[in-house]
C-alpha positions as a printed Julia matrix, in Angstrom:
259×3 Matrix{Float64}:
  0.0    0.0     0.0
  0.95   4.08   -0.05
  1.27   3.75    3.67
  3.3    0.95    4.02
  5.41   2.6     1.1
  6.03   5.62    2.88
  6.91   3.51    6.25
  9.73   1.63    4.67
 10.96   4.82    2.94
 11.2    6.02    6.47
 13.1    2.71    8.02
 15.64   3.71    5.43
 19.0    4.55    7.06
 19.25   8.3     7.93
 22.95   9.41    8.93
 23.23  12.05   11.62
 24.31  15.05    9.45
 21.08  14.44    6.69
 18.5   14.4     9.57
 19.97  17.33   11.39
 20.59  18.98    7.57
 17.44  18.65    6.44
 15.76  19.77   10.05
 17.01  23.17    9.51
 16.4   23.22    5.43
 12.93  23.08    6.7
 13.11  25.7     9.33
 12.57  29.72    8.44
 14.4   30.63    9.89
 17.07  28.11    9.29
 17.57  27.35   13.03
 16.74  25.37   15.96
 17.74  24.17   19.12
 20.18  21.9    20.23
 18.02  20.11   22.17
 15.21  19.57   19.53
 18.0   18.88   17.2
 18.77  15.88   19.38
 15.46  15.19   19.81
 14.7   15.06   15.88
 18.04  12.54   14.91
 16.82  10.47   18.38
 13.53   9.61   15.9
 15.53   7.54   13.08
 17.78   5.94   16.11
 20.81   8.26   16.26
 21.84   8.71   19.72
 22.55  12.07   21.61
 25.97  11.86   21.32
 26.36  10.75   17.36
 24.0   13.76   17.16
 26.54  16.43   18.77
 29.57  15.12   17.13
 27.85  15.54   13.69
 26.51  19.26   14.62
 30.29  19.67   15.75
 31.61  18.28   12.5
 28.8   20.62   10.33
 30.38  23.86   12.19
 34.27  23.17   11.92
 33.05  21.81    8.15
 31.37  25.42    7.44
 27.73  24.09    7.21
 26.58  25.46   10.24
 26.97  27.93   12.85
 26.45  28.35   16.37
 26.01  31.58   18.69
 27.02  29.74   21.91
 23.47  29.91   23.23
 22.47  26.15   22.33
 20.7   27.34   18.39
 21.91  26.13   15.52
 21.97  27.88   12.01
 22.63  26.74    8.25
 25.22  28.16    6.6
 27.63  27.52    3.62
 26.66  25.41    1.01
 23.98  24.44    2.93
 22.37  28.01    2.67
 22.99  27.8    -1.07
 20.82  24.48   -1.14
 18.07  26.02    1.0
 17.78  29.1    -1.3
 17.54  26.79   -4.49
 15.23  24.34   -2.19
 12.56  27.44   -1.89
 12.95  28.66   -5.63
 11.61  24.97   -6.26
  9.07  24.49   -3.99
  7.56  28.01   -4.8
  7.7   27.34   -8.85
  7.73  30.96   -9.99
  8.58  31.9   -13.26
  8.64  34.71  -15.57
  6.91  35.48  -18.94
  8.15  33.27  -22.13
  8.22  34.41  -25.7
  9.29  31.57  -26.93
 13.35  32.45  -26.25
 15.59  29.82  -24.96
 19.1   30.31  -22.97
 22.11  28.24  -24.5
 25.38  28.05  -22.48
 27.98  26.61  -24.63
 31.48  25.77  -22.58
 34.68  27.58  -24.35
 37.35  25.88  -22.54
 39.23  22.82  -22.7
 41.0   20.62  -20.23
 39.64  21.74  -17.45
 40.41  19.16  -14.15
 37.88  16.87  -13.15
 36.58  19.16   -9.97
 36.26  22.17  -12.38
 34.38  20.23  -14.7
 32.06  18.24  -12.15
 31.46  22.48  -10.46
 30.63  23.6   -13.93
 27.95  20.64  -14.44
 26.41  21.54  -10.93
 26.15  24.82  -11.18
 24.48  24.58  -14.66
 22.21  21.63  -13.25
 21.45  23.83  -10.45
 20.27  26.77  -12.57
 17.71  24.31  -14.38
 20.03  23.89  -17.58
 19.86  20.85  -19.16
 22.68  19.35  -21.57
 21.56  18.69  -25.32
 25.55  17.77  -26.06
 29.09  17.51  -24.04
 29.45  21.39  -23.69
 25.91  22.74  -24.49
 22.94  23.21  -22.04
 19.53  24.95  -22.55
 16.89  25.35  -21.11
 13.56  28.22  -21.61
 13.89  32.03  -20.97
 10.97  31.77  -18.24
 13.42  31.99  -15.37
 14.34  35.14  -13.72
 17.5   34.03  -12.65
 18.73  30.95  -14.32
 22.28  31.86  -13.96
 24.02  33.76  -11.7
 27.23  35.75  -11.66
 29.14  34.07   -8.43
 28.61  30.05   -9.67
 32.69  30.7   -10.64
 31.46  30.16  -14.56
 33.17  33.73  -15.42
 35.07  33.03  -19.07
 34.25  29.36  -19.12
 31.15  29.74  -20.73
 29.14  31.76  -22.76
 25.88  32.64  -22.72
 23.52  33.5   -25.83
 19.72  33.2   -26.74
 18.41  30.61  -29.27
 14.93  30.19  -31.09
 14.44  26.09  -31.38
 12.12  25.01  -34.22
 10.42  22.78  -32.11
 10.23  23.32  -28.27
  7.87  20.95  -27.25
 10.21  18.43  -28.85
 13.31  20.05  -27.24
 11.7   19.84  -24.05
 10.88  17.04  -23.97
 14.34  15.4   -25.24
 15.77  17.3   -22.26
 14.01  16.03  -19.65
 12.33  12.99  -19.02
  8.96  15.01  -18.27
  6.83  11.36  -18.12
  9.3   10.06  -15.39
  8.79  13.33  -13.8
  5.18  13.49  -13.61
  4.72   9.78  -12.54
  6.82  10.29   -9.9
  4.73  13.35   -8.69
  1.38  11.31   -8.83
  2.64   8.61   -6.82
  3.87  11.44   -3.98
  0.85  13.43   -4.3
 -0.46   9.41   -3.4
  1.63   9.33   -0.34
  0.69  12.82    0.95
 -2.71  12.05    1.23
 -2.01   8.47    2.81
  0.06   9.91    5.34
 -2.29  12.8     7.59
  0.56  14.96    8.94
 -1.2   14.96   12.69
 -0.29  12.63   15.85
  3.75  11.72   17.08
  3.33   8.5    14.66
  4.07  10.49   11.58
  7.1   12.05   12.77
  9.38  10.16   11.23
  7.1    8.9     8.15
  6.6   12.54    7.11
 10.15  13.94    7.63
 11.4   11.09    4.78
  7.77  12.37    3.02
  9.04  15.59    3.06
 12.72  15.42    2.53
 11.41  13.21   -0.64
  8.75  16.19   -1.83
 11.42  18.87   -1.84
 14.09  16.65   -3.65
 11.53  15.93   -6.15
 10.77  19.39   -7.07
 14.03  20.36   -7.38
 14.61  18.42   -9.83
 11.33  20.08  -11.76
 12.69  22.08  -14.96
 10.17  24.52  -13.95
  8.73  24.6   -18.08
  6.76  27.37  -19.62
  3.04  26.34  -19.4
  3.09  25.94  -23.46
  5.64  23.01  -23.22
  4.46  21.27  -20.07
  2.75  17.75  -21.16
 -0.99  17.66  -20.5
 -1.76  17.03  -16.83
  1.61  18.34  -15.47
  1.24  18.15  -12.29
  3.89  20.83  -10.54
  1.44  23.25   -9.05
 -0.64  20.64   -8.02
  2.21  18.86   -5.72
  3.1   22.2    -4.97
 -0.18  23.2    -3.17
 -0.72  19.86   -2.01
  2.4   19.67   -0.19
  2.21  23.22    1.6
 -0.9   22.64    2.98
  0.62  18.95    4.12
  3.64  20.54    5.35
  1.6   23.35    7.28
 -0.2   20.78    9.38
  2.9   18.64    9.87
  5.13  21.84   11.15
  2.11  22.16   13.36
  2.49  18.11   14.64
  6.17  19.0    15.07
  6.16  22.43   17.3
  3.54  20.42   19.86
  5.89  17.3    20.11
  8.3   19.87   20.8
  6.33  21.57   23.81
  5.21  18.22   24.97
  8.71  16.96   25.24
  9.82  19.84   26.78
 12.54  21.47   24.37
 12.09  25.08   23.24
């Protein structure tokens, strides 16, 4: 069943830096207390002190900070991920006009770690390769490339006009496995209601799941999205899921005692 889906996703191993991680992704602020932090990893089995050392290791690593009071905050890399995270989950694009963005890489023999950057940081702003060297993706995006991703002279940037977009679209992305996949966790939201200490752990794999899903989302003009696309419907699905679940959370946390 969808339940007993979402159950075993749930039993699945969770180390004690990607529970504590994705605790404060889904905090605004990104922050929390050390003691709920605890509390959180001690619901997937991590004890206290494996919790501590890996909050330790995230501050002397960069990914977090800590103000001496007991709180917690994201920082790093790990801000960078929560700023993309929201972009996703909120979907917003800008007009279309039929325009595309091409990035076409100019230099050779780069090392391995420059190369593997470059891919992420095109990845990241929704490009998608056609060729080695050449990603595209629609003008609909009001940022789809910024100036700090360390891409400065490695690439260039120009518009194109593709004689079929639809097509295009659809050879950059696979938009079925995309959609399936949404159906099946719009499924799960709806099997899982976000209320009552049982679904604590259930719904933070749920969640973690949701949000990695629609990152991955090349957030498409309307006019190339296949028929029944269903991004703004797991959109508004899962905020009203994750409103009620936040609300599950913040009374475990006053039950149990932690701030």
């Amino acid at each position: 069943t969808v339940l007993s889906q979402v159950t075993q996703e749930s039993n699945t191993p969770f180390t004690a830096r990607s529970v504590l991680a994705s605790a404060l992704l889904g905090m605004d602020p990104p922050e929390l207390p050390v003691a709920q932090l605890v509390r959180l990893t001690g619901l997937f089995g991590i004890s206290e002190n494996r919790a501590r050392v890996a909050l330790s290791r995230m501050v002397a690593g960069g990914e977090a900070t800590t103000d001496g009071s007991g709180r917690y905050r994201l920082a790093g890399h790990l801000m960078a991920r929560r700023s993309r995270q929201s972009a996703s989950r909120s979907g917003v694009t800008t007009d279309y006009a039929g325009q595309w963005r091409l990035a076409v890489v100019t230099t050779s023999g780069s090392t391995a770690d420059v190369r593997s950057e470059r891919r992420r940081a095109l990845a990241y702003a929704r490009l998608a390769e056609l060729r080695e060297g050449v990603w595209m993706r629609p003008d609909n995006l009001a940022s789809p490339l910024t100036t700090n991703t360390g891409l400065d002279g490695d690439v260039e940037f120009m518009s194109a006009l593709p004689s079929d977009a639809r097509q295009l679209a659809a050879r950059l992305w696979d938009l079925e496995e995309w959609s399936t996949r949404s159906f099946a966790l719009l499924d799960r939201l709806a099997a899982l209601p976000p209320a009552g200490p049982d679904v604590l752990a259930p719904g933070f794999a749920l969640s973690a799941a949701v949000l990695r899903h629609l990152q991955a989302d090349p957030l498409l003009p309307e006019e190339l999205q296949p028929p029944r696309w269903p991004g703004r419907q797991l959109r508004a699905h899962y905020d009203e899921w994750d409103t009620r679940y936040r609300s599950t959370l913040a009374e475990w946390s006053r039950a149990s005692g932690t701030p």
